[in-house]
Amino acid sequence: MDGKPRSVGDLSGDRIKSMTVFLQNLLGGLSIGSVYAIFALGYTLVFSILGIINFAHGAIFTLGAYFTYALMGGKFGFNGLLANFSLGIQLPFWLAAILAAILAGGVAVAIERLAYRPLRRKQSDPLLMVVSSLGVALVLVNLIQYLVGAENYTFPGNTYGDLPSAINFGSAKNPIVIRTVQIIIFVISGMILAGLTYFITGTKYGKAIRAVAEDPTTASLLGIDTERFIMLSFFVSGFLGSIAGTLVGSSFGIAGPYFGIGFGLKGLAVIVLGGLGSIPGSVIGGLLIGMVESFVPDSGYKDAVAFAILFIILLVRPQGILGQKLIQKV
Amino acid sequence: MNDFLSTYGFLIVSMLFGSMLGISLYLPLMAGQLSLASPGFYAVGGYIAAILSTKVFVTTGTFPIPLLLLEMAIAGIVCGILGILVGVPALRLRGIYLAIATIAFIEIIRIISLNLEITGGAVGIFGIPQPFNSPIEYLWIALPLLLLSMAFVYRLENIRVGRALVAIREDELAADAMGINPTYYKVLAFTLGAILAGVVGAVSAHFLNTWNARQGTFDASIVYLTFVLIGGSRSFLGAVLGGMVFTAMPELLRFAADTPNLPLFIAQFLRDGRLMIFGLLIVLGTIFFPQGLVPAGLLKRSTQREQKSTK
Amino acid sequence: MTSAWFRWVLSIGFPVLLTACGTSNNAPSRGENASSTGGAIPIGIAVAQTSNVALLGQEQVAGAKLAEKYFNDRGGVNGTPIKLILQDTAGDEQGAINAFQTLINRDKVVGIVGPTLSQQAFSADPIADRAKVPVLGPSNTAKGIPEIGDFVGRVSAPVAIVAPNAVKAALKINPQIKKVAVFFAQNDAFSKSETEIFQQTVQEQKLELATVQKFQTTDTDFQSQATAGINAKPDLVIVSGLAADGGNLIRQLRELGYKGLIIGGNGLNTSNLFPVCKKLCDGILIAQAYNPAQPNLLNKAFRDAYMAQYQKEPPQFSAQAFTGVQVFVEALTALSKATPTTKVNAQPIGDLRVGLNKQLLAGKYSTPLGEISFTPIGEIVQKDFYVAQIKMDADGTNGKFTFLK
């Protein structure tokens, strides 16, 4: 299927070449995987607190990228209600990204209050919350399309300044070339992951979120305002989703309102692989899927292999790599 | 009336198919198992019919009904076997883990059909021969099939198997302790759903004239799940009703948008914002119809317990 | 329990009520002939206005609407205006069939321009064919579309004709080309059909097919495919995809150091590509079925109208949709000239549709795509194909397609 085999050179040359390919795939996979990780953490936070998968997270990812675009002074196309609209301000990329993430966090909180809280109040079947989140995703995606059309957008201006477009880590003869934007994404993701880990384990807010996640009833008996921390975790989840959207947007551009849906699906594989509700699990799951994808030899089966691994891991270790043992209610 | 039938014939038959796909997802849910695998089996059933009718049973003119029935039977058998093969390992998983494993199954089926030669890649298989002259005539197949599956599920709910499934749904450990083999019954329900989805897929391939990898996707499983949960997950009538209402909904909104004398911006919104409204209805549906449109006790005799609160 | 029952009744009642109201409202407009739009001749446009195909559908709507205005300003069909009736197909097969059914049976259109995707065409076109309603595919390029039936034609040239030109043009620029790397979007019917032609052409030209890499239109990263492609050391890269994914793949290939020629398939023949790969789009060779610089009168009018409204060069999808409407209008005009005594839309709709289909296939048209006509089965015969090379401005925001001859 994959064309003709490459010409066979001398053995040592081949070995260097395959080493080069290996390193390139490794670094590329790490970069993609780190974005998967940030994105998946948004799922994980909500799951650990409410025990549901928030399918609207993929739409928040998209929304965040659009917010960043608008805040950087981007102009919208001629389709949709906001044809040719632009905010008229041109913020630098980093500021736009942070503001967009805050806005997206606000949207996530609003979704929680309007769509999920009424269900929690009624103590409905958690499955209904999952369905509701799908409804929310449908509304968000189509609202974006209704307002700004289905065009592709690229962030205006020089997102990361005047850096070279790629860096060669190898020699001129055996190049190991990585796109600069991927290295930047990897570094930013790493910083965010570190910051988040500190927030969850080191601050009292983070500890409170964990307490609510582990046992809401006891947490509220201890005087923790459960509702407040549910909102906080939705905010952080929306914030992370938006950052992931912005980072992918900076490398790829925004490919229309359905941009985040594929990511949403991939994110599911990531969190289950790592173990639902486990923060380090999401990180490992993200990096793992990123690498697996870059090492699959037949590109046609790239996505299938990621899901096949997921399927197998689930069967061998249903709680995921780092997930806690399932507790059975008796 | 004639105009109505020719305009909406396709939709009416689609609604019946929607109901059956709802039932196929409802079956494992009877045992409390959230499986989203139906579109995968639906896709496989469709490919079987599409390949058989364009490559194996090559006929000229109208496609003979017996051959169609044969295709449906083959699709049912193959999907049944596949259902057991996937079900036995997958049903060891619970809750959302099972749901995600079944999503993985759908994605794998989709990618494989994009890569194989026999399934035609992204273009798919086209020129599938027609057993009928117009879409509405598919009722000859769809209606009996729906009635049959409804009768089957109704019967199932009232015999020992059905009670075993409900017992597993309410409390798997207790059911196990009572001597019910949970794995056996869960796989049974899952496989029945797979067979139904495969059979519907086989008819649908003819009904849609073409078949491709876009038929069995994650999006489709979400739609079926909506059928069942908003329709009512505690009675098969919920799946039937949900399948009909939600298949028809986008077309109803299209229809509403064409109402004369409607202010332009409302008509425009009903047109371009159809999917937004659809999503909103799902959100509101979960809030205002937590038991679904069809509540649990509707068909049951009054002696049975009232809607027991979930969880 | 009562409240549950009440809700249940309500939820059943609501859709029924909605249907009932709609039906009664629409009843008077059901004439036996095609005069249901206040005397204007109804032409159906069934493209994807929502869903993830909407980017293409939006462009088609823009082109069709320009055609409606252009021809009505010039007297429509011998004095009778035309009226476009738009029904959204969304991105799926079911949606396409529903839109077609509505246009055929309720809106009583004389012909349909649509649908957007080839897969949708395979599904919905047989319905129109059985109802004897002429259909013109504005963007269906897969093999086998006109063969669906007598009433199915297309104004979109099949990939088999367009693609080889680009490979020949590349060989003209660089006769040293030996190894070729091919990339295609495997979940896109258009790209899948096109890549088969490209791969065949590569072999016919005695070039070495060094590697074939697949991606999906929903992918956001192409590192592994791009790396594998570059490691095969090609002198020519051929990409079949759509603007967002194809453009990004090209951008990543360039950033990773690929220096040779790149051919983009027809899916990249849109100015939507420019914001994606910016300066790195420069030099891409594109096989085109439409060129905005086509010098004929109609294209000038179309291009000017499009530029005035949208401030950019018209994309191929808009031009093809315009052409679809134009073919219907001109065929109707010819038909009404043949029977000057009666107005064209006074005859029974069934006869009109059959007559229109016959007339349509017989005619010759000077369109924004250049001179076109049809084979007896409805395949387009297009005279002019182009290979263009993209030239980007220095700052990489704007670009244009320049002819290669």
Coordinates of N, CA, C and O in Angstrom, one line a residue, chain A residues 1-4 6-7 17 21 24-25 28 32 78-79 145 149-152 154-155 157 165-166 177-179 181-182 248 250-253 255 258-259 263 293-294 298-300 302-303, chain C residues 49-52 54-55 58 62 179 186 208-214 216 219-225 227-228 231-232 243-245 248 251-252 255-256 272 275-276 278 306 310-312:
Chain A
M1 N 0.8 -1.2 0.0 CA 0.0 0.0 0.0 C 0.9 1.3 0.0 O 0.5 2.3 -0.5
D2 N 2.0 1.2 0.6 CA 2.7 2.4 0.9 C 3.8 2.7 -0.1 O 4.9 3.2 0.2
G3 N 3.5 2.5 -1.4 CA 4.4 2.8 -2.4 C 5.5 1.8 -2.5 O 5.5 0.8 -1.8
K4 N 6.6 2.1 -3.2 CA 7.7 1.2 -3.3 C 8.6 1.3 -2.1 O 8.7 2.4 -1.6
R6 N 11.9 2.1 0.0 CA 12.9 3.0 -0.3 C 14.2 2.3 -0.8 O 14.4 1.1 -0.4
S7 N 15.0 3.0 -1.5 CA 16.2 2.4 -2.0 C 17.1 2.0 -0.9 O 17.2 2.7 0.1
K17 N 20.2 6.9 9.2 CA 18.9 7.5 8.7 C 17.8 7.1 9.6 O 16.9 7.9 10.0
V21 N 15.2 9.4 11.7 CA 13.7 9.3 11.6 C 13.1 9.1 13.0 O 12.2 9.7 13.4
Q24 N 13.3 12.3 15.1 CA 12.3 13.2 14.5 C 10.9 12.9 15.0 O 10.1 13.7 15.5
N25 N 10.6 11.6 14.9 CA 9.2 11.2 15.3 C 9.0 11.3 16.8 O 8.0 11.7 17.2
G28 N 8.6 15.1 17.5 CA 7.3 15.5 16.9 C 6.2 15.0 17.8 O 5.2 15.7 18.1
I32 N 3.1 17.1 19.9 CA 1.7 16.9 19.7 C 1.1 16.3 21.0 O 0.0 16.8 21.4
F78 N -16.9 36.8 5.0 CA -18.2 37.4 4.6 C -19.4 36.6 4.9 O -20.5 37.0 4.6
N79 N -19.2 35.4 5.4 CA -20.3 34.5 5.7 C -20.7 34.7 7.1 O -19.8 34.9 8.0
Q145 N -20.6 28.9 13.6 CA -20.8 28.9 12.2 C -21.8 30.0 11.8 O -21.6 30.7 10.8
G149 N -19.3 32.1 10.0 CA -19.1 31.3 8.8 C -18.1 30.2 9.0 O -17.7 29.9 10.2
A150 N -17.8 29.5 8.0 CA -17.0 28.3 8.1 C -15.6 28.4 7.5 O -14.9 27.5 7.3
E151 N -15.2 29.7 7.3 CA -13.8 29.9 6.7 C -12.7 29.4 7.6 O -12.8 29.3 8.8
N152 N -11.5 29.3 7.0 CA -10.3 29.0 7.7 C -9.7 30.3 8.1 O -9.7 31.3 7.3
T154 N -6.1 32.2 10.0 CA -4.8 32.1 10.6 C -4.6 33.3 11.4 O -5.0 34.4 11.0
F155 N -4.0 33.1 12.6 CA -3.7 34.2 13.5 C -3.0 35.3 12.7 O -2.0 35.1 12.0
G157 N -0.5 38.5 11.9 CA 0.8 38.9 12.3 C 1.7 37.8 12.7 O 1.4 36.6 12.4
S165 N 11.6 29.2 10.9 CA 10.4 28.3 10.9 C 10.7 26.9 11.3 O 9.9 26.2 11.8
A166 N 12.0 26.5 11.3 CA 12.4 25.2 11.8 C 13.8 25.2 12.3 O 14.6 26.0 11.9
V177 N 15.1 17.8 11.6 CA 14.5 19.1 11.5 C 13.1 19.0 12.3 O 12.3 18.1 12.1
I178 N 13.0 20.0 13.2 CA 11.7 20.1 13.9 C 11.2 21.6 13.7 O 12.0 22.5 13.7
R179 N 9.9 21.7 13.5 CA 9.3 23.0 13.3 C 9.4 23.8 14.6 O 9.1 23.2 15.7
V181 N 7.6 26.0 15.8 CA 6.3 26.2 16.5 C 6.1 25.0 17.4 O 5.5 25.1 18.5
Q182 N 6.5 23.8 17.0 CA 6.3 22.6 17.8 C 7.1 22.7 19.1 O 6.7 22.2 20.1
V248 N -2.8 24.9 19.1 CA -3.0 24.2 17.8 C -3.2 25.3 16.7 O -2.7 25.2 15.6
S250 N -2.1 28.2 16.6 CA -0.8 28.9 16.2 C 0.0 28.1 15.3 O 0.8 28.6 14.5
S251 N -0.2 26.8 15.3 CA 0.6 25.9 14.4 C -0.1 25.6 13.1 O 0.5 25.5 12.1
F252 N -1.4 25.6 13.2 CA -2.3 25.0 12.1 C -3.2 26.1 11.5 O -3.7 25.9 10.4
G253 N -3.6 27.1 12.3 CA -4.7 27.9 11.9 C -6.0 27.4 12.4 O -6.0 26.3 13.1
A255 N -9.5 25.7 11.5 CA -10.1 25.1 10.3 C -11.6 25.1 10.4 O -12.2 24.0 10.4
Y258 N -15.8 23.2 13.1 CA -15.7 21.8 13.5 C -14.3 21.4 13.8 O -14.0 20.2 14.1
F259 N -13.4 22.4 13.9 CA -12.0 22.2 14.2 C -11.7 21.4 15.4 O -10.8 20.5 15.4
F263 N -10.4 16.6 17.8 CA -9.6 16.7 19.0 C -10.3 16.1 20.2 O -9.8 15.5 21.0
E293 N 1.2 7.8 17.3 CA 0.7 8.3 16.0 C 1.9 8.6 15.1 O 1.8 8.4 13.9
S294 N 3.0 9.2 15.7 CA 4.0 9.6 14.8 C 4.9 8.4 14.4 O 5.7 8.5 13.5
D298 N 2.2 3.0 8.4 CA 1.2 3.3 7.3 C 0.3 4.4 7.8 O -0.5 4.2 8.7
S299 N 0.5 5.6 7.2 CA -0.2 6.8 7.7 C -1.7 6.6 7.6 O -2.5 7.2 8.3
G300 N -2.2 5.7 6.7 CA -3.6 5.5 6.6 C -4.3 5.0 7.9 O -5.4 5.2 8.1
K302 N -3.2 5.6 11.0 CA -2.7 6.3 12.1 C -3.8 6.4 13.2 O -3.5 6.0 14.4
D303 N -4.9 6.9 12.9 CA -6.0 7.0 13.9 C -6.5 5.7 14.4 O -6.8 5.6 15.6
Chain C
Q49 N -25.3 24.1 3.3 CA -25.2 25.4 4.0 C -24.8 25.3 5.4 O -24.4 26.3 6.1
T50 N -25.0 24.1 6.0 CA -24.5 23.9 7.4 C -23.6 22.7 7.3 O -23.4 22.1 6.3
S51 N -23.1 22.3 8.5 CA -22.2 21.1 8.7 C -20.8 21.5 8.3 O -20.5 22.6 7.9
N52 N -19.9 20.5 8.4 CA -18.5 20.7 8.2 C -18.2 20.8 6.7 O -17.0 21.0 6.3
A54 N -19.8 23.1 5.0 CA -20.4 24.4 4.7 C -19.4 25.4 4.0 O -19.9 26.3 3.3
L55 N -18.1 25.2 4.2 CA -17.2 26.2 3.6 C -17.4 26.1 2.1 O -17.4 27.2 1.4
Q58 N -21.1 27.4 1.1 CA -21.2 28.9 1.2 C -20.7 29.5 -0.1 O -21.4 30.4 -0.7
A62 N -23.0 31.7 -2.9 CA -22.6 33.0 -3.4 C -22.6 33.0 -4.9 O -23.1 34.0 -5.5
K179 N 11.8 11.4 -8.7 CA 11.1 10.7 -7.7 C 9.9 11.6 -7.2 O 10.1 12.8 -7.0
Q186 N -7.4 10.8 2.9 CA -8.1 9.6 2.6 C -9.6 9.6 3.0 O -10.3 8.7 2.5
E208 N 9.3 7.8 -10.7 CA 9.2 6.8 -9.6 C 8.3 7.3 -8.5 O 8.5 8.4 -8.0
L209 N 7.3 6.5 -8.1 CA 6.4 6.9 -7.0 C 7.1 6.5 -5.7 O 7.1 5.3 -5.3
A210 N 7.8 7.4 -5.1 CA 8.7 7.1 -4.0 C 7.9 6.8 -2.7 O 8.3 5.9 -2.0
T211 N 6.8 7.5 -2.4 CA 6.0 7.1 -1.3 C 4.6 7.7 -1.4 O 4.4 8.7 -2.1
V212 N 3.6 7.0 -0.8 CA 2.3 7.5 -0.8 C 1.9 7.7 0.7 O 1.9 6.7 1.4
Q213 N 1.6 8.9 1.1 CA 1.2 9.2 2.5 C -0.3 9.6 2.5 O -0.7 10.4 1.7
K214 N -1.0 9.1 3.6 CA -2.4 9.5 3.7 C -2.6 10.4 4.9 O -1.8 10.2 5.9
Q216 N -6.0 12.8 7.0 CA -7.4 13.0 7.1 C -7.7 14.5 7.1 O -6.9 15.3 7.5
D219 N -7.2 16.2 10.3 CA -5.9 16.2 11.0 C -5.4 17.6 11.3 O -5.7 18.5 10.5
T220 N -4.7 17.8 12.4 CA -4.1 19.1 12.6 C -2.6 19.1 12.6 O -1.9 20.1 12.7
D221 N -2.0 17.9 12.5 CA -0.6 17.8 12.4 C -0.1 16.8 11.4 O -0.7 15.7 11.3
F222 N 0.9 17.2 10.6 CA 1.3 16.3 9.6 C 2.8 15.9 9.7 O 3.4 15.5 8.7
Q223 N 3.3 16.1 10.9 CA 4.8 15.9 11.1 C 5.2 14.5 10.6 O 6.2 14.4 9.8
S224 N 4.4 13.5 10.9 CA 4.9 12.1 10.6 C 4.8 11.9 9.1 O 5.8 11.4 8.5
Q225 N 3.7 12.4 8.5 CA 3.6 12.2 7.0 C 4.7 13.0 6.3 O 5.3 12.6 5.3
T227 N 7.6 14.2 7.4 CA 8.9 13.6 7.6 C 9.1 12.4 6.7 O 10.1 12.3 6.0
A228 N 8.1 11.5 6.7 CA 8.3 10.3 5.8 C 8.4 10.7 4.4 O 9.2 10.1 3.6
N231 N 11.9 12.2 3.7 CA 12.9 11.2 3.8 C 13.0 10.3 2.5 O 14.0 9.7 2.3
A232 N 11.9 10.3 1.8 CA 12.0 9.6 0.5 C 12.7 10.4 -0.6 O 12.9 9.9 -1.7
A243 N -8.4 22.9 1.4 CA -7.6 24.1 1.7 C -6.9 24.0 3.1 O -5.7 24.2 3.1
A244 N -7.7 23.7 4.1 CA -7.1 23.8 5.5 C -6.0 22.7 5.7 O -4.9 23.0 6.1
D245 N -6.3 21.4 5.4 CA -5.4 20.3 5.6 C -4.3 20.3 4.6 O -3.1 20.2 4.9
N248 N -1.9 23.3 5.1 CA -1.0 23.1 6.3 C 0.0 22.0 6.0 O 1.2 22.2 6.5
R251 N 2.6 23.7 4.1 CA 3.4 24.6 5.0 C 4.4 23.8 5.8 O 5.6 24.2 5.9
Q252 N 4.0 22.7 6.3 CA 4.9 21.9 7.2 C 6.0 21.3 6.4 O 7.1 21.2 6.8
E255 N 8.4 24.1 5.8 CA 9.1 24.4 7.1 C 10.2 23.4 7.4 O 11.2 23.7 8.0
L256 N 9.9 22.1 7.1 CA 10.8 21.0 7.4 C 11.9 20.9 6.3 O 12.7 20.0 6.4
N272 N -8.9 30.5 -0.3 CA -8.9 30.1 1.1 C -7.5 29.5 1.5 O -7.2 29.4 2.6
P275 N -4.4 32.2 3.3 CA -4.2 32.5 4.8 C -3.6 31.3 5.5 O -3.0 31.4 6.5
V276 N -3.7 30.1 4.9 CA -3.2 28.9 5.5 C -1.7 28.7 5.5 O -1.0 28.6 6.4
K278 N 0.3 31.0 3.7 CA 0.9 32.4 3.5 C 2.1 32.3 2.5 O 1.9 31.9 1.4
Y306 N -18.4 39.5 -8.4 CA -17.9 38.8 -7.2 C -16.9 39.7 -6.4 O -17.0 39.9 -5.2
Y310 N -17.3 40.8 -2.6 CA -16.5 40.0 -1.6 C -15.1 40.5 -1.5 O -14.3 40.0 -0.7
Q311 N -14.7 41.4 -2.4 CA -13.3 42.0 -2.3 C -12.2 40.9 -2.5 O -11.1 41.0 -1.9
K312 N -12.5 39.8 -3.2 CA -11.4 38.9 -3.5 C -11.8 38.2 -4.8 O -12.9 38.2 -5.3

